[in-house]
Coordinates of C-alpha atoms in Angstrom, one line a residue:
X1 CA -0.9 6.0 20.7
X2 CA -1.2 2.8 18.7
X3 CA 1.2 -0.1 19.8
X4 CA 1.4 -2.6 17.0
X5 CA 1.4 -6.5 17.7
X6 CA 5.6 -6.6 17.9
X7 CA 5.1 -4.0 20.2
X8 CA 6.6 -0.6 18.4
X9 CA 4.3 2.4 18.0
X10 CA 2.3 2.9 14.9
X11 CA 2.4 6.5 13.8
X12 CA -0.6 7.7 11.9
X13 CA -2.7 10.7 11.6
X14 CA -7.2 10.7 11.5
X15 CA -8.3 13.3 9.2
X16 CA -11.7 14.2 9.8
X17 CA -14.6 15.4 11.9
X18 CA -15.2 11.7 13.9
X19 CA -18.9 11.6 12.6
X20 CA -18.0 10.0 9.2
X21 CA -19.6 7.1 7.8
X22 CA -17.0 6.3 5.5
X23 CA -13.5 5.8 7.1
X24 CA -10.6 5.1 4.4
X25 CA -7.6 3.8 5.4
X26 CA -4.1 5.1 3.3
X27 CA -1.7 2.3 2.9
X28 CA 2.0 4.8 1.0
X29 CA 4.4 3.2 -1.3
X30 CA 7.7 1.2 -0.5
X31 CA 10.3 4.0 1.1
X32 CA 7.3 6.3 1.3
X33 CA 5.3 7.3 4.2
X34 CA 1.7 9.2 5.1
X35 CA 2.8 12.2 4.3
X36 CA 3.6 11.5 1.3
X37 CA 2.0 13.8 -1.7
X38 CA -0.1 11.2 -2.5
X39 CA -1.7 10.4 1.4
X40 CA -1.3 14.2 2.4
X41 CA -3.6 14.9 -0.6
X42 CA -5.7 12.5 -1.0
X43 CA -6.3 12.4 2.7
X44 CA -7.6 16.6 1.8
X45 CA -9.6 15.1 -1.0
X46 CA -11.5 12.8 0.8
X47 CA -12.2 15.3 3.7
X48 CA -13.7 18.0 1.6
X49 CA -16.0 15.0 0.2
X50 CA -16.9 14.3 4.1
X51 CA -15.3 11.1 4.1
X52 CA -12.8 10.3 7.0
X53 CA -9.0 9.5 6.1
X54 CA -6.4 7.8 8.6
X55 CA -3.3 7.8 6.9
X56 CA -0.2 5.6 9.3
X57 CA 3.7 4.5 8.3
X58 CA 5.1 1.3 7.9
X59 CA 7.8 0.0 10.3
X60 CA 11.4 1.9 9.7
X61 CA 9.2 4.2 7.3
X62 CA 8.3 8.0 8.1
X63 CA 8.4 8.5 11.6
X64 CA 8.1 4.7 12.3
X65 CA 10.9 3.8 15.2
X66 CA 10.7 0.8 14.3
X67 CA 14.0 -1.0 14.0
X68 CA 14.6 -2.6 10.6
X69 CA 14.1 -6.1 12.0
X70 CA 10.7 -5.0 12.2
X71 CA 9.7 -4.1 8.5
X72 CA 8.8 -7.8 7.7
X73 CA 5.6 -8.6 5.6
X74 CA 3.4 -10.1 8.2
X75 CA 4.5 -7.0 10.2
X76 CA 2.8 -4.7 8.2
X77 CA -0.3 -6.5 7.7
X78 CA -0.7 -6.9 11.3
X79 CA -0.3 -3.4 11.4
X80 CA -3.2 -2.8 8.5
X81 CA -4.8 -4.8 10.9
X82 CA -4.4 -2.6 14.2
X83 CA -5.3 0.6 12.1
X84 CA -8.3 -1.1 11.2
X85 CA -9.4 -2.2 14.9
X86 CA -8.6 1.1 16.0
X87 CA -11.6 2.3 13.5
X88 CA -13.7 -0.3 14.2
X89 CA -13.6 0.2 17.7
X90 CA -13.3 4.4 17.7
X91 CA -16.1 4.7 15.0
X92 CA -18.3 1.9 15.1
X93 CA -20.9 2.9 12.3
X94 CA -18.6 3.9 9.8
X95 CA -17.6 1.7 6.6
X96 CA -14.0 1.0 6.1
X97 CA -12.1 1.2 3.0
X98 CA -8.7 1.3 1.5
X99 CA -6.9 3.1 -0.6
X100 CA -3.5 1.8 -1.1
X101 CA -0.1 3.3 -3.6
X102 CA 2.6 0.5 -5.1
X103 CA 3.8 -1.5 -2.0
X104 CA 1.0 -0.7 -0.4
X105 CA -1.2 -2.3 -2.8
X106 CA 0.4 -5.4 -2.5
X107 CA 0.3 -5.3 1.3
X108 CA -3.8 -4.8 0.5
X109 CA -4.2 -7.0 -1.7
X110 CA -2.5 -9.9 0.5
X111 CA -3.9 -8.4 3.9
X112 CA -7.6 -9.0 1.7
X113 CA -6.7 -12.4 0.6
X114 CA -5.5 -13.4 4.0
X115 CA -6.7 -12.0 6.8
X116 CA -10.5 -10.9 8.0
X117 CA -11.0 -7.9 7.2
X118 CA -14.1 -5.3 7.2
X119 CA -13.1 -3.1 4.3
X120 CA -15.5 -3.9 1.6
X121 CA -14.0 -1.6 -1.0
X122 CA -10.2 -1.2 -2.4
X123 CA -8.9 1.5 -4.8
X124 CA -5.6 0.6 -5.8
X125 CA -3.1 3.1 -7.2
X126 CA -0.2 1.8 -9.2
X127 CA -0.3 -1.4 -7.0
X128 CA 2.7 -3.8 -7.0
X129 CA 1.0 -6.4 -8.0
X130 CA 4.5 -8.1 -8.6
X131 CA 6.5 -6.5 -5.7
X132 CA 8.9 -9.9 -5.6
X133 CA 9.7 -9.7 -8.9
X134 CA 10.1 -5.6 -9.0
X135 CA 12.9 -6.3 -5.8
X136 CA 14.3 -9.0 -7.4
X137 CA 14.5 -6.9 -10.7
X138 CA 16.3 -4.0 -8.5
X139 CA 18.9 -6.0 -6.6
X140 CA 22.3 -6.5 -8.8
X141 CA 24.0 -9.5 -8.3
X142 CA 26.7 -7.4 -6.0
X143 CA 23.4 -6.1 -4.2
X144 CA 22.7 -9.9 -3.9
X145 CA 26.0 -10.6 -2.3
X146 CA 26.2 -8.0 0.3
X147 CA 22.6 -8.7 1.7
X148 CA 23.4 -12.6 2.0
X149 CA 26.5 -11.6 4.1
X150 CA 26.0 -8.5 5.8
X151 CA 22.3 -9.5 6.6
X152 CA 20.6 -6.2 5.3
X153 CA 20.9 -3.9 2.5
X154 CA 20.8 0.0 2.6
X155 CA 18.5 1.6 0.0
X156 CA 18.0 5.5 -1.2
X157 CA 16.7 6.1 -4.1
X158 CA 14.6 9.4 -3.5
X159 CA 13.1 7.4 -0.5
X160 CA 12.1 9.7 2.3
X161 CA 14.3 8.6 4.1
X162 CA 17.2 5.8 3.7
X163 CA 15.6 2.4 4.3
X164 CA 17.2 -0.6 5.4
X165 CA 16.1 -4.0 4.2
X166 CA 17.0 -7.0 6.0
X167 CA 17.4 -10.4 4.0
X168 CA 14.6 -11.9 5.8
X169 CA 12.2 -9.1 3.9
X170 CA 12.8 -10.5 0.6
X171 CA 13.3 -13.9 1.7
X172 CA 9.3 -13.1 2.5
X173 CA 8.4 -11.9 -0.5
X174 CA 9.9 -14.9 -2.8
X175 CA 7.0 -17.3 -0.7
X176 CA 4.3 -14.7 -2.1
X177 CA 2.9 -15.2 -5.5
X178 CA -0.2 -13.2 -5.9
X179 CA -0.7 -14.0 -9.3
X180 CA -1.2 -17.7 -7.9
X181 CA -2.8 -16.8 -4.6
X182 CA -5.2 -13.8 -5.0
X183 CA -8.6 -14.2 -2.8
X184 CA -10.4 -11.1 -3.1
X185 CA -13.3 -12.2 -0.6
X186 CA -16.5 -10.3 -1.7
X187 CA -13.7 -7.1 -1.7
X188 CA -14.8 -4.7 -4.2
X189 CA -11.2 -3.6 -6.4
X190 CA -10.6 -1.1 -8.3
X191 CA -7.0 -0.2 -9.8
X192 CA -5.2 3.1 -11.6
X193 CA -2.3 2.5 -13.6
X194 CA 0.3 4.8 -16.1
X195 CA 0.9 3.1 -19.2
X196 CA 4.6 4.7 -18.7
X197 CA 5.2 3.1 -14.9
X198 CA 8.8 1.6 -14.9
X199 CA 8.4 0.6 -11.1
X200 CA 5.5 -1.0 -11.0
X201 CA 5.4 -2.1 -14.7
X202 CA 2.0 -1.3 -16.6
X203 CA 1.8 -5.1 -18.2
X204 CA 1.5 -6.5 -14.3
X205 CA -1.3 -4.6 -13.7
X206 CA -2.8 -5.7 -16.9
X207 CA -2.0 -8.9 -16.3
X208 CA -3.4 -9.1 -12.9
X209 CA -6.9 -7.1 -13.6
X210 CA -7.6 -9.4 -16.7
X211 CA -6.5 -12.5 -14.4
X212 CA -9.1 -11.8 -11.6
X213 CA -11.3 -10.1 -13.6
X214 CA -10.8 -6.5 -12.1
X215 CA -11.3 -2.8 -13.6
X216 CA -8.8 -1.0 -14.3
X217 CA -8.4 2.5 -15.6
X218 CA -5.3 2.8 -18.0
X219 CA -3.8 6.4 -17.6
X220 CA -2.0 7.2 -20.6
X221 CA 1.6 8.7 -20.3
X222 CA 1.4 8.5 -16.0
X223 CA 4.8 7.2 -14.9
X224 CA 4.8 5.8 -11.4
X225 CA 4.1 8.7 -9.5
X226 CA 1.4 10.1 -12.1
X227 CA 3.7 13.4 -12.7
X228 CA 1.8 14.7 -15.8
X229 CA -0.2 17.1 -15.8
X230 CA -3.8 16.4 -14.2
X231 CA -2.9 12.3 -13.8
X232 CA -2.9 12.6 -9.9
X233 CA -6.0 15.0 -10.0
X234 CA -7.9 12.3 -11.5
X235 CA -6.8 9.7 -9.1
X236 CA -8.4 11.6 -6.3
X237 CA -11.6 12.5 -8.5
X238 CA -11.8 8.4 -9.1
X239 CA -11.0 7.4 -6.0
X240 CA -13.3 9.4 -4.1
X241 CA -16.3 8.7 -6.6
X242 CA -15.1 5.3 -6.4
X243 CA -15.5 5.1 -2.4
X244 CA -19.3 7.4 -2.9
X245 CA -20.3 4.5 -5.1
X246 CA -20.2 6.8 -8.2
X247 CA -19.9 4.7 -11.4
X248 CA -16.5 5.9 -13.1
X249 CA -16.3 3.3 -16.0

């Protein structure tokens, strides 16, 4: 069992044999979870190319008990930061890295420019670069109005499973600008991105690879969840060449 700092249990699955050198850590997608398509998956991919996976939910996502209260920002990067101890200290000689989907990705790419971290090396999926400006974008100004006096608002929109969202979640993301305060540390980045995302808009991504000078690969036609045809296959190829320090570009 992991116990995160606030003191709820961490749920989260190791994929692998326990003698890998390279340990990647699977950060899902706002009202996603690890097992998720994408983690489940990827998690495979990784194993067949002998490289550890632990895949873990956020609080009040998956089978997180976690009580809403508890799904704050510095929440989950303290608990990106208790997955990662737990490598560190399991596996000792193993590398961490990440690889992070949408909300996710912006919890990486903060947890990198703010706290120490040992994971060297960060592929980023559709990343939400923007995530306060995608909530603010999704909120209605009724939406607006029953978080300010109810204190929380209910969302299910193909979620797996309904998530609540207290005001003080978005109240945290309007301090964080990651346009403005993006420190990648020595972190090697390397981002994925449909030219047809809607949820995680294309031009963000742009915006933030040209910004901090980081690769991106531009999928053409991939909508958020990379649905066509062979899109997510070549996330997994890229992301696993990408963590064997294979030269994709």
């Amino acid at each position: 069992m992991l116990v995160s700092k606030a003191g709820y249990e961490i749920p989260y699955v190791y994929e692998g044999k326990g003698n890998e050198k390279k340990i990647v850590i699977i950060c899902h997608g706002f009202g996603s979870s690890k097992e998720s398509p994408t983690a489940v998956t990827m998690a495979e991919k990784l194993n067949d190319a002998g490289i550890g996976a632990v895949r873990f939910d956020f609080p009040s996502h998956g089978e997180s008990k976690a009580d809403s209260s508890f799904f704050r920002i510095e929440n989950c990067m303290d608990d990106l930061a208790s997955v990662e101890q737990m490598i560190a200290d399991r596996y000792p000689d193993a590398e961490i890295l990440y690889f992070s989907s949408s909300f996710g990705g912006f919890i990486n790419l903060l947890y990198i420019s703010e706290r120490p971290h040992r994971g060297r090396k960060s592929f980023l999926r559709c990343a939400a670069a923007d995530m306060p400006g995608i909530v603010r974008g999704w909120l209605t100004e009724e939406d607006k109005k029953k978080m300010f006096e109810d204190g929380y608002l209910v969302l299910d929109e193909d979620y797996d499973r309904p998530l609540k969202v207290v005001k003080e979640f978005a109240e945290d993301l309007e301090k964080i600008d990651l346009f403005r305060d993006f420190r990648p540390d020595g972190t090697e980045l390397l981002m994925i991105h449909g030219t047809e995302d809607e949820t995680a808009p294309y031009a963000d991504a742009l915006r933030f690879s040209e910004k901090f000078g980081i690769e991106l690969i531009s999928v053409e036609g991939a909508d958020h969840r990379f649905t066509p045809e062979g899109a997510m296959d070549r996330v997994r190829s890229c992301a696993v060449d990408f963590f064997k320090g294979i030269n994709i570009i």
